[in-house]
JSON list of C-alpha atoms in Angstrom, two decimals:
[
{"chain": "A", "resi": 1, "resn": "MET", "atom": "CA", "xyz": [133.99, 130.78, 89.79]},
{"chain": "A", "resi": 2, "resn": "LYS", "atom": "CA", "xyz": [137.63, 130.96, 88.82]},
{"chain": "A", "resi": 3, "resn": "LEU", "atom": "CA", "xyz": [140.07, 131.75, 91.62]},
{"chain": "A", "resi": 4, "resn": "PRO", "atom": "CA", "xyz": [141.56, 134.86, 89.91]},
{"chain": "A", "resi": 5, "resn": "TYR", "atom": "CA", "xyz": [138.05, 136.28, 89.56]},
{"chain": "A", "resi": 6, "resn": "LEU", "atom": "CA", "xyz": [137.27, 135.54, 93.21]},
{"chain": "A", "resi": 7, "resn": "ARG", "atom": "CA", "xyz": [140.54, 137.22, 94.20]},
{"chain": "A", "resi": 8, "resn": "LEU", "atom": "CA", "xyz": [139.56, 140.30, 92.21]},
{"chain": "A", "resi": 9, "resn": "VAL", "atom": "CA", "xyz": [136.12, 140.40, 93.83]},
{"chain": "A", "resi": 10, "resn": "THR", "atom": "CA", "xyz": [137.69, 139.91, 97.25]},
{"chain": "A", "resi": 11, "resn": "LEU", "atom": "CA", "xyz": [140.27, 142.60, 96.60]},
{"chain": "A", "resi": 12, "resn": "LEU", "atom": "CA", "xyz": [137.62, 145.05, 95.40]},
{"chain": "A", "resi": 13, "resn": "SER", "atom": "CA", "xyz": [135.49, 144.22, 98.43]},
{"chain": "A", "resi": 14, "resn": "PHE", "atom": "CA", "xyz": [138.47, 144.87, 100.67]},
{"chain": "A", "resi": 15, "resn": "PHE", "atom": "CA", "xyz": [139.13, 148.26, 99.07]},
{"chain": "A", "resi": 16, "resn": "LEU", "atom": "CA", "xyz": [135.45, 149.11, 99.36]},
{"chain": "A", "resi": 17, "resn": "PHE", "atom": "CA", "xyz": [135.65, 148.18, 103.04]},
{"chain": "A", "resi": 18, "resn": "LEU", "atom": "CA", "xyz": [138.70, 150.44, 103.46]},
{"chain": "A", "resi": 19, "resn": "GLU", "atom": "CA", "xyz": [136.84, 153.30, 101.79]},
{"chain": "A", "resi": 20, "resn": "MET", "atom": "CA", "xyz": [133.79, 152.73, 103.98]},
{"chain": "A", "resi": 21, "resn": "LYS", "atom": "CA", "xyz": [136.02, 152.40, 107.03]},
{"chain": "A", "resi": 22, "resn": "SER", "atom": "CA", "xyz": [137.53, 155.82, 106.38]},
{"chain": "A", "resi": 23, "resn": "ASN", "atom": "CA", "xyz": [134.03, 157.31, 106.54]},
{"chain": "A", "resi": 24, "resn": "LEU", "atom": "CA", "xyz": [132.93, 155.46, 109.67]},
{"chain": "A", "resi": 25, "resn": "LYS", "atom": "CA", "xyz": [133.31, 156.43, 113.28]},
{"chain": "A", "resi": 26, "resn": "ALA", "atom": "CA", "xyz": [135.53, 154.21, 115.40]},
{"chain": "A", "resi": 27, "resn": "THR", "atom": "CA", "xyz": [132.49, 153.04, 117.37]},
{"chain": "A", "resi": 28, "resn": "GLU", "atom": "CA", "xyz": [130.80, 151.80, 114.18]},
{"chain": "A", "resi": 29, "resn": "ILE", "atom": "CA", "xyz": [133.85, 149.80, 113.17]},
{"chain": "A", "resi": 30, "resn": "ASP", "atom": "CA", "xyz": [134.31, 148.36, 116.63]},
{"chain": "A", "resi": 31, "resn": "SER", "atom": "CA", "xyz": [130.69, 147.22, 116.78]},
{"chain": "A", "resi": 32, "resn": "PHE", "atom": "CA", "xyz": [131.46, 144.30, 114.42]},
{"chain": "A", "resi": 33, "resn": "TYR", "atom": "CA", "xyz": [134.06, 143.04, 116.86]},
{"chain": "A", "resi": 34, "resn": "LYS", "atom": "CA", "xyz": [131.59, 143.27, 119.73]},
{"chain": "A", "resi": 35, "resn": "LEU", "atom": "CA", "xyz": [129.31, 140.70, 118.12]},
{"chain": "A", "resi": 36, "resn": "LYS", "atom": "CA", "xyz": [129.13, 137.19, 119.49]},
{"chain": "A", "resi": 37, "resn": "THR", "atom": "CA", "xyz": [128.08, 134.09, 117.59]},
{"chain": "A", "resi": 38, "resn": "GLN", "atom": "CA", "xyz": [128.53, 130.34, 117.63]},
{"chain": "A", "resi": 39, "resn": "THR", "atom": "CA", "xyz": [130.77, 127.99, 115.71]},
{"chain": "A", "resi": 40, "resn": "LEU", "atom": "CA", "xyz": [129.15, 125.28, 113.62]},
{"chain": "A", "resi": 41, "resn": "GLU", "atom": "CA", "xyz": [129.75, 122.98, 116.58]},
{"chain": "A", "resi": 42, "resn": "GLY", "atom": "CA", "xyz": [127.74, 125.31, 118.82]},
{"chain": "A", "resi": 43, "resn": "GLU", "atom": "CA", "xyz": [130.69, 126.76, 120.74]},
{"chain": "A", "resi": 44, "resn": "PRO", "atom": "CA", "xyz": [130.41, 130.48, 121.59]},
{"chain": "A", "resi": 45, "resn": "ILE", "atom": "CA", "xyz": [132.87, 132.76, 119.84]},
{"chain": "A", "resi": 46, "resn": "ASN", "atom": "CA", "xyz": [133.50, 136.50, 120.00]},
{"chain": "A", "resi": 47, "resn": "LEU", "atom": "CA", "xyz": [134.27, 138.23, 116.73]},
{"chain": "A", "resi": 48, "resn": "SER", "atom": "CA", "xyz": [136.82, 140.27, 118.68]},
{"chain": "A", "resi": 49, "resn": "GLU", "atom": "CA", "xyz": [139.10, 137.25, 118.15]},
{"chain": "A", "resi": 50, "resn": "PHE", "atom": "CA", "xyz": [139.40, 138.39, 114.52]},
{"chain": "A", "resi": 51, "resn": "ALA", "atom": "CA", "xyz": [140.32, 142.03, 115.21]},
{"chain": "A", "resi": 52, "resn": "GLY", "atom": "CA", "xyz": [143.43, 142.98, 113.30]},
{"chain": "A", "resi": 53, "resn": "LYS", "atom": "CA", "xyz": [142.82, 140.37, 110.60]},
{"chain": "A", "resi": 54, "resn": "VAL", "atom": "CA", "xyz": [141.28, 140.70, 107.19]},
{"chain": "A", "resi": 55, "resn": "ALA", "atom": "CA", "xyz": [138.06, 138.73, 107.45]},
{"chain": "A", "resi": 56, "resn": "LEU", "atom": "CA", "xyz": [135.94, 137.66, 104.52]},
{"chain": "A", "resi": 57, "resn": "VAL", "atom": "CA", "xyz": [132.44, 137.10, 105.90]},
{"chain": "A", "resi": 58, "resn": "VAL", "atom": "CA", "xyz": [130.33, 134.94, 103.60]},
{"chain": "A", "resi": 59, "resn": "ASN", "atom": "CA", "xyz": [126.88, 133.42, 103.66]},
{"chain": "A", "resi": 60, "resn": "VAL", "atom": "CA", "xyz": [127.05, 129.82, 102.41]},
{"chain": "A", "resi": 61, "resn": "ALA", "atom": "CA", "xyz": [124.61, 127.04, 101.55]},
{"chain": "A", "resi": 62, "resn": "SER", "atom": "CA", "xyz": [125.35, 123.52, 100.36]},
{"chain": "A", "resi": 63, "resn": "ARG", "atom": "CA", "xyz": [122.39, 123.39, 97.97]},
{"chain": "A", "resi": 64, "resn": "CYS", "atom": "CA", "xyz": [123.06, 126.74, 96.35]},
{"chain": "A", "resi": 65, "resn": "GLY", "atom": "CA", "xyz": [124.15, 127.28, 92.76]},
{"chain": "A", "resi": 66, "resn": "PHE", "atom": "CA", "xyz": [127.36, 128.80, 94.13]},
{"chain": "A", "resi": 67, "resn": "THR", "atom": "CA", "xyz": [128.33, 125.79, 96.27]},
{"chain": "A", "resi": 68, "resn": "GLY", "atom": "CA", "xyz": [131.53, 125.49, 94.25]},
{"chain": "A", "resi": 69, "resn": "GLN", "atom": "CA", "xyz": [132.67, 128.65, 95.99]},
{"chain": "A", "resi": 70, "resn": "TYR", "atom": "CA", "xyz": [133.90, 126.40, 98.81]},
{"chain": "A", "resi": 71, "resn": "ASN", "atom": "CA", "xyz": [136.86, 125.42, 96.60]},
{"chain": "A", "resi": 72, "resn": "ASP", "atom": "CA", "xyz": [137.78, 129.06, 96.01]},
{"chain": "A", "resi": 73, "resn": "LEU", "atom": "CA", "xyz": [137.24, 130.03, 99.63]},
{"chain": "A", "resi": 74, "resn": "GLN", "atom": "CA", "xyz": [139.44, 127.14, 100.77]},
{"chain": "A", "resi": 75, "resn": "SER", "atom": "CA", "xyz": [142.15, 128.22, 98.31]},
{"chain": "A", "resi": 76, "resn": "LEU", "atom": "CA", "xyz": [142.01, 131.77, 99.65]},
{"chain": "A", "resi": 77, "resn": "HIS", "atom": "CA", "xyz": [142.16, 130.43, 103.20]},
{"chain": "A", "resi": 78, "resn": "GLU", "atom": "CA", "xyz": [145.19, 128.25, 102.48]},
{"chain": "A", "resi": 79, "resn": "GLU", "atom": "CA", "xyz": [147.07, 130.97, 100.62]},
{"chain": "A", "resi": 80, "resn": "PHE", "atom": "CA", "xyz": [146.41, 133.96, 102.84]},
{"chain": "A", "resi": 81, "resn": "SER", "atom": "CA", "xyz": [145.70, 132.68, 106.36]},
{"chain": "A", "resi": 82, "resn": "PRO", "atom": "CA", "xyz": [149.43, 132.69, 107.23]},
{"chain": "A", "resi": 83, "resn": "ARG", "atom": "CA", "xyz": [149.28, 136.47, 106.63]},
{"chain": "A", "resi": 84, "resn": "GLY", "atom": "CA", "xyz": [146.30, 137.16, 108.89]},
{"chain": "A", "resi": 85, "resn": "PHE", "atom": "CA", "xyz": [143.42, 136.48, 106.50]},
{"chain": "A", "resi": 86, "resn": "THR", "atom": "CA", "xyz": [140.41, 134.48, 107.64]},
{"chain": "A", "resi": 87, "resn": "VAL", "atom": "CA", "xyz": [137.20, 133.22, 106.10]},
{"chain": "A", "resi": 88, "resn": "LEU", "atom": "CA", "xyz": [134.13, 133.42, 108.32]},
{"chain": "A", "resi": 89, "resn": "ALA", "atom": "CA", "xyz": [131.44, 131.33, 106.65]},
{"chain": "A", "resi": 90, "resn": "PHE", "atom": "CA", "xyz": [127.92, 131.33, 108.00]},
{"chain": "A", "resi": 91, "resn": "PRO", "atom": "CA", "xyz": [125.57, 128.64, 106.67]},
{"chain": "A", "resi": 92, "resn": "SER", "atom": "CA", "xyz": [122.06, 129.93, 106.14]},
{"chain": "A", "resi": 93, "resn": "ASN", "atom": "CA", "xyz": [118.80, 128.21, 105.32]},
{"chain": "A", "resi": 94, "resn": "GLU", "atom": "CA", "xyz": [116.85, 131.48, 105.12]},
{"chain": "A", "resi": 95, "resn": "PHE", "atom": "CA", "xyz": [117.23, 131.92, 101.35]},
{"chain": "A", "resi": 96, "resn": "GLY", "atom": "CA", "xyz": [115.11, 129.33, 99.61]},
{"chain": "A", "resi": 97, "resn": "GLY", "atom": "CA", "xyz": [115.86, 126.49, 102.03]},
{"chain": "A", "resi": 98, "resn": "GLN", "atom": "CA", "xyz": [119.29, 125.88, 100.48]},
{"chain": "A", "resi": 99, "resn": "GLU", "atom": "CA", "xyz": [120.97, 124.79, 103.73]},
{"chain": "A", "resi": 100, "resn": "PRO", "atom": "CA", "xyz": [118.54, 122.43, 105.44]},
{"chain": "A", "resi": 101, "resn": "GLY", "atom": "CA", "xyz": [121.13, 120.19, 107.12]},
{"chain": "A", "resi": 102, "resn": "THR", "atom": "CA", "xyz": [122.12, 119.91, 110.74]},
{"chain": "A", "resi": 103, "resn": "PRO", "atom": "CA", "xyz": [125.47, 121.37, 111.79]},
{"chain": "A", "resi": 104, "resn": "GLU", "atom": "CA", "xyz": [126.93, 117.85, 111.67]},
{"chain": "A", "resi": 105, "resn": "GLN", "atom": "CA", "xyz": [125.62, 117.29, 108.13]},
{"chain": "A", "resi": 106, "resn": "ILE", "atom": "CA", "xyz": [126.94, 120.67, 107.00]},
{"chain": "A", "resi": 107, "resn": "ARG", "atom": "CA", "xyz": [130.40, 119.96, 108.47]},
{"chain": "A", "resi": 108, "resn": "GLU", "atom": "CA", "xyz": [130.45, 116.49, 106.85]},
{"chain": "A", "resi": 109, "resn": "PHE", "atom": "CA", "xyz": [129.42, 117.90, 103.46]},
{"chain": "A", "resi": 110, "resn": "CYS", "atom": "CA", "xyz": [132.01, 120.69, 103.53]},
{"chain": "A", "resi": 111, "resn": "THR", "atom": "CA", "xyz": [134.90, 118.50, 104.63]},
{"chain": "A", "resi": 112, "resn": "THR", "atom": "CA", "xyz": [134.22, 115.49, 102.42]},
{"chain": "A", "resi": 113, "resn": "LYS", "atom": "CA", "xyz": [133.21, 117.31, 99.24]},
{"chain": "A", "resi": 114, "resn": "PHE", "atom": "CA", "xyz": [135.45, 120.38, 99.45]},
{"chain": "A", "resi": 115, "resn": "ASN", "atom": "CA", "xyz": [138.10, 119.65, 102.12]},
{"chain": "A", "resi": 116, "resn": "VAL", "atom": "CA", "xyz": [137.09, 122.84, 103.94]},
{"chain": "A", "resi": 117, "resn": "THR", "atom": "CA", "xyz": [139.22, 123.66, 106.98]},
{"chain": "A", "resi": 118, "resn": "PHE", "atom": "CA", "xyz": [138.02, 127.19, 107.79]}
]
C-alpha cells in the first residue's frame, strides 16, 4: 500500500471517528481508555496512557498479505508521533493462523524486517 493512500485511509478513519464521537455519550468514549492490555513483552498497560492522542489501532499479522503495512505504519509513526499520534498494533493469530509466532519471534520479525519501533 502506498503511503499517500494509507494517509488518506487514516485521515478518513479519523474523520469517521470524529463523526461517531459526536454521536456518542462521554461514557462510551471513555470506555476505550478504561481498557487494560499487555505489551508484546507481557507488561501490563492501561489505554488511558493514550488519552488525548490520536491512536491508530490496528490488527497485524506477519504472515498476512498486508504484512507490508508495517512500512507504512512505521512511516506514519515517525512522521506524526512528535505531534501526539500513536500506532497501537495488536498481533492476532485468530484469522487464519497468520500470526503463529511467540511474542519474541513477532518482535524479532517486526524489527529486523521492517524496523518497527512502535
